[in-house]
Amino acid sequence: MLTLDSLRSVNGVIAVLSALPRNGFGHLYVTLYSRDNFELEYDGESQDEMHAKLAASFPESVNQFSFYSTLDLPHLPLTKHALLVDVETLVKLDPLPFAPTLRRLELYSYHDYLTDTDTNILVRVFEHLPATLTHLKSLSLIYCDLTAANMDDYLTGQWPDTLCRLTLSGNYFTECLPTIPFGIRSLSVSVAEALLKTGGEAIVTTWVASLPSSLRVLDLHWTRLLPNADPLASILLQHLNIRVPGHTRRVQLRIVMSMVSAEMLVRLRDKFDLVDANMVRVSDVRPHPSFTECVFE
């Protein structure tokens, strides 16, 4: 694994990247962008020229690639197993840097909302999922301004059969909630916005009742957005009735316990493997460059 974090000199980054093997490098983690009191140094060359040189210095392929940057690069290395990248970085890339063997894909946005161009990039990504990423196990779309319609239009009925982990943190599903395919074992999503709207309890109730029987972990850490999570707890108690094989195994439910009354917590513990979402790492911040297999007990 090689980590290049917040280096100032673009030429310095190019020199390091150029020395790497051209194919099959293990895990490359790069953070490279200008921000307050930290400007990249281009050594007198134009940004376009330096960005082209930077792109050319990357290996042709890597196994795992984490790239935090807002630079416009003409291409990125082909990633074989796990890719973490800002959606905006993909805007000018054609083809997208996804190998058919990709197992984990994590896309996020630095901005509070996506532009029309960025949304088009997500459409391109969605079109790749069922067609080419037939080994994908884990998909994270974080702060991508998604709607349930976006997902249902492009993915319902077309999800890769291998997909078992779906993270939709930071997407505010206000009108309706996305259809979750069978096979998903771990799901992170916010239902708070839908629950707070008029008629929201009916929307969330229908959605909870429709969750696939394959589900083993339900992460609802965004319960902190609710003034009181007892109505949500009541819905889960009545309508989340997934039977897990084995006498002692239950669905793991992750919520912010401080938002639920003591009485409801007792009832939730009786039915679920209850975990306080504040005690586990969740994707409500910029994603951590950690790539692990989608493995569940």
Tab-separated table of C-alpha atoms in Angstrom:
chain	number	residue	atom	x	y	z
A	1	MET	CA	0.000	0.000	0.000
A	2	LEU	CA	1.221	3.507	-0.859
A	3	THR	CA	-0.323	6.635	0.676
A	4	LEU	CA	0.280	10.072	-0.840
A	5	ASP	CA	-1.572	12.457	1.440
A	6	SER	CA	-1.769	16.221	0.867
A	7	LEU	CA	1.524	16.621	-0.988
A	8	ARG	CA	1.970	20.159	-2.280
A	9	SER	CA	4.194	19.599	-5.328
A	10	VAL	CA	2.447	18.054	-8.322
A	11	ASN	CA	5.843	17.230	-9.848
A	12	GLY	CA	6.762	15.412	-6.649
A	13	VAL	CA	3.612	13.293	-6.885
A	14	ILE	CA	4.367	12.570	-10.544
A	15	ALA	CA	7.888	11.405	-9.673
A	16	VAL	CA	6.598	8.968	-7.053
A	17	LEU	CA	3.767	7.603	-9.204
A	18	SER	CA	6.061	7.143	-12.207
A	19	ALA	CA	8.268	4.819	-10.158
A	20	LEU	CA	5.436	2.387	-9.383
A	21	PRO	CA	4.827	-0.855	-11.301
A	22	ARG	CA	2.624	-0.158	-14.318
A	23	ASN	CA	0.209	-3.007	-13.598
A	24	GLY	CA	-1.091	-4.875	-10.572
A	25	PHE	CA	-0.044	-2.452	-7.805
A	26	GLY	CA	-1.808	-3.335	-4.549
A	27	HIS	CA	-3.473	-0.315	-2.898
A	28	LEU	CA	-2.852	3.276	-3.950
A	29	TYR	CA	-4.294	6.060	-1.783
A	30	VAL	CA	-3.941	9.646	-3.050
A	31	THR	CA	-5.230	12.920	-1.597
A	32	LEU	CA	-4.535	15.842	-3.894
A	33	TYR	CA	-6.480	19.095	-3.997
A	34	SER	CA	-6.125	22.783	-3.223
A	35	ARG	CA	-7.922	24.111	-0.177
A	36	ASP	CA	-7.674	26.965	2.313
A	37	ASN	CA	-4.025	27.779	3.054
A	38	PHE	CA	-2.868	24.855	0.910
A	39	GLU	CA	-2.285	25.505	-2.790
A	40	LEU	CA	-0.804	22.951	-5.146
A	41	GLU	CA	2.476	23.923	-6.783
A	42	TYR	CA	2.584	23.596	-10.587
A	43	ASP	CA	6.204	24.772	-11.020
A	44	GLY	CA	5.369	27.317	-13.712
A	45	GLU	CA	3.518	24.938	-16.040
A	46	SER	CA	-0.142	25.272	-16.941
A	47	GLN	CA	-2.648	23.282	-14.921
A	48	ASP	CA	-3.860	21.423	-18.015
A	49	GLU	CA	-0.302	20.330	-18.866
A	50	MET	CA	0.409	19.227	-15.324
A	51	HIS	CA	-2.897	17.386	-15.015
A	52	ALA	CA	-2.116	15.478	-18.218
A	53	LYS	CA	1.344	14.560	-16.894
A	54	LEU	CA	-0.152	13.548	-13.566
A	55	ALA	CA	-2.713	11.271	-15.213
A	56	ALA	CA	0.007	9.689	-17.365
A	57	SER	CA	2.150	8.979	-14.296
A	58	PHE	CA	-0.446	6.750	-12.644
A	59	PRO	CA	-0.062	2.980	-13.079
A	60	GLU	CA	-2.197	1.543	-15.857
A	61	SER	CA	-4.016	-0.645	-13.343
A	62	VAL	CA	-4.216	-1.074	-9.572
A	63	ASN	CA	-6.044	-3.536	-7.368
A	64	GLN	CA	-7.421	-0.942	-4.936
A	65	PHE	CA	-7.550	2.801	-5.536
A	66	SER	CA	-8.638	5.608	-3.196
A	67	PHE	CA	-8.558	9.047	-4.817
A	68	TYR	CA	-9.551	12.241	-3.001
A	69	SER	CA	-9.207	15.105	-5.446
A	70	THR	CA	-11.166	17.740	-7.333
A	71	LEU	CA	-8.605	17.961	-10.147
A	72	ASP	CA	-9.844	17.434	-13.697
A	73	LEU	CA	-7.768	14.520	-14.956
A	74	PRO	CA	-8.195	12.932	-18.406
A	75	HIS	CA	-8.011	9.390	-17.039
A	76	LEU	CA	-7.375	7.295	-13.936
A	77	PRO	CA	-5.869	3.832	-13.559
A	78	LEU	CA	-8.121	0.883	-14.254
A	79	THR	CA	-9.198	-0.432	-10.857
A	80	LYS	CA	-9.609	-4.182	-10.498
A	81	HIS	CA	-11.034	-4.775	-7.013
A	82	ALA	CA	-11.986	-1.652	-5.007
A	83	LEU	CA	-12.429	1.985	-6.015
A	84	LEU	CA	-13.193	5.028	-3.874
A	85	VAL	CA	-13.525	8.285	-5.805
A	86	ASP	CA	-15.347	11.616	-5.883
A	87	VAL	CA	-18.185	11.662	-8.429
A	88	GLU	CA	-16.926	14.981	-9.807
A	89	THR	CA	-13.595	13.347	-10.683
A	90	LEU	CA	-15.375	11.000	-13.095
A	91	VAL	CA	-16.969	13.798	-15.156
A	92	LYS	CA	-14.375	13.871	-17.960
A	93	LEU	CA	-13.393	10.211	-17.893
A	94	ASP	CA	-14.350	7.998	-20.801
A	95	PRO	CA	-14.246	5.093	-20.341
A	96	LEU	CA	-14.894	4.921	-16.617
A	97	PRO	CA	-12.018	3.236	-14.724
A	98	PHE	CA	-13.980	0.139	-13.665
A	99	ALA	CA	-12.600	-3.308	-14.426
A	100	PRO	CA	-15.222	-6.081	-14.785
A	101	THR	CA	-13.633	-7.692	-11.710
A	102	LEU	CA	-14.491	-4.716	-9.450
A	103	ARG	CA	-15.888	-5.901	-6.117
A	104	ARG	CA	-16.299	-2.639	-4.203
A	105	LEU	CA	-17.290	0.792	-5.532
A	106	GLU	CA	-17.642	3.853	-3.312
A	107	LEU	CA	-18.694	7.162	-4.853
A	108	TYR	CA	-19.207	10.349	-2.914
A	109	SER	CA	-19.597	14.078	-3.529
A	110	TYR	CA	-17.659	16.962	-2.017
A	111	HIS	CA	-20.605	19.262	-2.699
A	112	ASP	CA	-23.995	19.531	-1.009
A	113	TYR	CA	-25.695	18.795	-4.309
A	114	LEU	CA	-24.759	17.438	-7.711
A	115	THR	CA	-24.821	19.412	-10.930
A	116	ASP	CA	-26.694	18.111	-13.968
A	117	THR	CA	-23.353	16.917	-15.352
A	118	ASP	CA	-22.608	14.963	-12.191
A	119	THR	CA	-26.062	13.389	-12.277
A	120	ASN	CA	-25.333	12.270	-15.835
A	121	ILE	CA	-22.157	10.643	-14.544
A	122	LEU	CA	-24.229	8.697	-12.016
A	123	VAL	CA	-26.472	7.553	-14.852
A	124	ARG	CA	-23.374	6.286	-16.692
A	125	VAL	CA	-22.277	4.481	-13.532
A	126	PHE	CA	-25.719	2.935	-13.111
A	127	GLU	CA	-25.659	1.749	-16.701
A	128	HIS	CA	-22.354	-0.034	-16.000
A	129	LEU	CA	-23.546	-1.810	-12.867
A	130	PRO	CA	-25.773	-4.525	-14.306
A	131	ALA	CA	-23.945	-4.725	-17.620
A	132	THR	CA	-20.303	-5.067	-16.636
A	133	LEU	CA	-19.771	-5.188	-12.870
A	134	THR	CA	-20.913	-8.746	-12.402
A	135	HIS	CA	-18.635	-9.330	-9.383
A	136	LEU	CA	-19.666	-6.225	-7.411
A	137	LYS	CA	-20.267	-7.002	-3.724
A	138	SER	CA	-20.368	-3.561	-2.115
A	139	LEU	CA	-21.783	-0.303	-3.499
A	140	SER	CA	-21.694	3.031	-1.646
A	141	LEU	CA	-23.318	6.181	-3.040
A	142	ILE	CA	-22.676	8.818	-0.388
A	143	TYR	CA	-23.973	12.408	-0.502
A	144	CYS	CA	-24.860	11.888	-4.154
A	145	ASP	CA	-28.240	13.695	-4.030
A	146	LEU	CA	-29.984	10.522	-5.162
A	147	THR	CA	-33.712	10.024	-5.357
A	148	ALA	CA	-35.568	6.740	-5.202
A	149	ALA	CA	-36.650	7.358	-8.804
A	150	ASN	CA	-32.981	7.588	-9.914
A	151	MET	CA	-32.290	4.176	-8.486
A	152	ASP	CA	-35.525	2.512	-9.513
A	153	ASP	CA	-35.313	3.814	-13.094
A	154	TYR	CA	-31.852	2.401	-13.717
A	155	LEU	CA	-31.345	-0.438	-11.253
A	156	THR	CA	-34.590	-2.117	-10.207
A	157	GLY	CA	-34.489	-5.621	-11.622
A	158	GLN	CA	-30.915	-5.168	-12.871
A	159	TRP	CA	-28.744	-5.226	-9.745
A	160	PRO	CA	-25.672	-7.495	-9.905
A	161	ASP	CA	-26.521	-10.826	-8.287
A	162	THR	CA	-23.335	-10.623	-6.223
A	163	LEU	CA	-24.235	-7.326	-4.491
A	164	CYS	CA	-24.634	-7.816	-0.736
A	165	ARG	CA	-23.784	-4.433	0.797
A	166	LEU	CA	-25.505	-1.141	-0.098
A	167	THR	CA	-24.675	2.203	1.538
A	168	LEU	CA	-26.831	5.226	0.682
A	169	SER	CA	-25.754	7.578	3.473
A	170	GLY	CA	-26.316	11.293	2.995
A	171	ASN	CA	-29.043	10.942	0.369
A	172	TYR	CA	-32.277	12.531	1.540
A	173	PHE	CA	-35.124	10.381	0.270
A	174	THR	CA	-38.077	12.689	0.827
A	175	GLU	CA	-40.742	11.563	-1.646
A	176	CYS	CA	-40.308	7.803	-1.430
A	177	LEU	CA	-37.691	5.221	-0.536
A	178	PRO	CA	-35.728	3.109	-3.027
A	179	THR	CA	-36.528	-0.502	-3.792
A	180	ILE	CA	-33.949	-2.745	-2.114
A	181	PRO	CA	-33.135	-5.910	-4.071
A	182	PHE	CA	-33.030	-9.412	-2.671
A	183	GLY	CA	-29.484	-10.430	-1.825
A	184	ILE	CA	-28.628	-7.271	0.118
A	185	ARG	CA	-27.334	-8.306	3.539
A	186	SER	CA	-26.181	-4.920	4.851
A	187	LEU	CA	-28.072	-1.672	4.174
A	188	SER	CA	-27.327	1.875	5.349
A	189	VAL	CA	-29.983	4.469	4.515
A	190	SER	CA	-31.860	7.436	5.962
A	191	VAL	CA	-35.630	7.236	6.345
A	192	ALA	CA	-35.905	10.339	8.540
A	193	GLU	CA	-36.842	12.761	5.762
A	194	ALA	CA	-39.591	10.505	4.439
A	195	LEU	CA	-40.917	9.885	7.951
A	196	LEU	CA	-41.168	13.602	8.735
A	197	LYS	CA	-43.311	14.490	5.726
A	198	THR	CA	-47.114	14.325	5.717
A	199	GLY	CA	-48.108	10.693	5.274
A	200	GLY	CA	-44.532	9.635	5.952
A	201	GLU	CA	-45.364	6.884	8.419
A	202	ALA	CA	-47.333	5.024	5.741
A	203	ILE	CA	-44.449	5.403	3.259
A	204	VAL	CA	-41.870	4.091	5.722
A	205	THR	CA	-44.155	1.286	6.911
A	206	THR	CA	-44.645	-0.002	3.367
A	207	TRP	CA	-40.927	0.217	2.682
A	208	VAL	CA	-39.890	-1.587	5.881
A	209	ALA	CA	-42.366	-4.382	5.197
A	210	SER	CA	-40.893	-4.811	1.701
A	211	LEU	CA	-37.241	-5.169	2.773
A	212	PRO	CA	-35.712	-8.389	1.434
A	213	SER	CA	-35.482	-11.460	3.632
A	214	SER	CA	-31.742	-11.595	2.881
A	215	LEU	CA	-31.164	-8.514	5.085
A	216	ARG	CA	-28.979	-9.051	8.161
A	217	VAL	CA	-27.810	-5.516	9.050
A	218	LEU	CA	-29.993	-2.389	8.865
A	219	ASP	CA	-28.133	0.839	9.636
A	220	LEU	CA	-30.501	3.731	10.379
A	221	HIS	CA	-27.967	6.023	12.059
A	222	TRP	CA	-29.708	9.060	10.567
A	223	THR	CA	-32.381	8.657	13.256
A	224	ARG	CA	-30.540	11.542	14.910
A	225	LEU	CA	-32.417	13.839	12.495
A	226	LEU	CA	-35.718	12.889	14.105
A	227	PRO	CA	-37.097	14.848	17.078
A	228	ASN	CA	-38.284	11.498	18.457
A	229	ALA	CA	-37.505	8.097	16.977
A	230	ASP	CA	-40.259	6.197	18.799
A	231	PRO	CA	-42.625	6.230	15.771
A	232	LEU	CA	-39.852	4.666	13.669
A	233	ALA	CA	-39.141	2.118	16.397
A	234	SER	CA	-42.821	1.178	16.448
A	235	ILE	CA	-42.805	0.625	12.677
A	236	LEU	CA	-39.718	-1.577	12.906
A	237	LEU	CA	-41.192	-3.645	15.728
A	238	GLN	CA	-44.394	-4.287	13.812
A	239	HIS	CA	-43.187	-4.645	10.241
A	240	LEU	CA	-39.531	-5.754	10.147
A	241	ASN	CA	-40.149	-9.473	10.536
A	242	ILE	CA	-37.174	-11.123	8.865
A	243	ARG	CA	-36.396	-14.613	10.120
A	244	VAL	CA	-32.670	-15.305	10.367
A	245	PRO	CA	-31.633	-18.983	10.272
A	246	GLY	CA	-30.392	-20.204	13.644
A	247	HIS	CA	-32.027	-20.037	17.064
A	248	THR	CA	-29.904	-17.182	18.428
A	249	ARG	CA	-29.406	-15.035	15.345
A	250	ARG	CA	-31.362	-11.851	14.735
A	251	VAL	CA	-31.256	-8.886	12.381
A	252	GLN	CA	-28.748	-6.294	13.575
A	253	LEU	CA	-30.376	-2.867	13.886
A	254	ARG	CA	-28.217	0.243	14.180
A	255	ILE	CA	-29.936	3.376	15.467
A	256	VAL	CA	-29.057	6.362	17.641
A	257	MET	CA	-30.295	5.016	20.966
A	258	SER	CA	-30.538	8.447	22.586
A	259	MET	CA	-33.391	9.290	20.195
A	260	VAL	CA	-35.525	6.364	21.434
A	261	SER	CA	-37.393	6.137	24.738
A	262	ALA	CA	-36.288	3.650	27.388
A	263	GLU	CA	-39.480	1.624	26.924
A	264	MET	CA	-38.939	1.321	23.175
A	265	LEU	CA	-35.290	0.383	23.650
A	266	VAL	CA	-36.321	-2.576	25.793
A	267	ARG	CA	-38.731	-3.763	23.111
A	268	LEU	CA	-36.183	-3.278	20.333
A	269	ARG	CA	-33.576	-5.283	22.264
A	270	ASP	CA	-36.067	-8.108	22.650
A	271	LYS	CA	-36.479	-8.398	18.885
A	272	PHE	CA	-33.209	-7.223	17.306
A	273	ASP	CA	-29.477	-7.307	17.843
A	274	LEU	CA	-29.457	-3.627	18.772
A	275	VAL	CA	-26.351	-1.476	18.254
A	276	ASP	CA	-25.945	2.202	19.071
A	277	ALA	CA	-25.023	3.838	15.755
A	278	ASN	CA	-22.932	6.417	17.607
A	279	MET	CA	-20.573	3.634	18.668
A	280	VAL	CA	-19.684	2.350	15.196
A	281	ARG	CA	-18.025	3.951	12.182
A	282	VAL	CA	-20.647	4.965	9.660
A	283	SER	CA	-20.469	6.779	6.340
A	284	ASP	CA	-21.951	10.067	7.497
A	285	VAL	CA	-18.571	11.738	6.938
A	286	ARG	CA	-16.206	11.589	4.020
A	287	PRO	CA	-15.481	7.924	3.494
A	288	HIS	CA	-12.408	6.412	5.082
A	289	PRO	CA	-9.896	4.778	2.717
A	290	SER	CA	-10.585	1.321	4.073
A	291	PHE	CA	-11.249	-1.506	1.653
A	292	THR	CA	-12.387	-4.809	3.090
A	293	GLU	CA	-14.268	-7.738	1.686
A	294	CYS	CA	-18.022	-7.830	2.012
A	295	VAL	CA	-17.990	-10.491	4.733
A	296	PHE	CA	-20.801	-11.154	7.166
A	297	GLU	CA	-21.148	-13.619	9.954
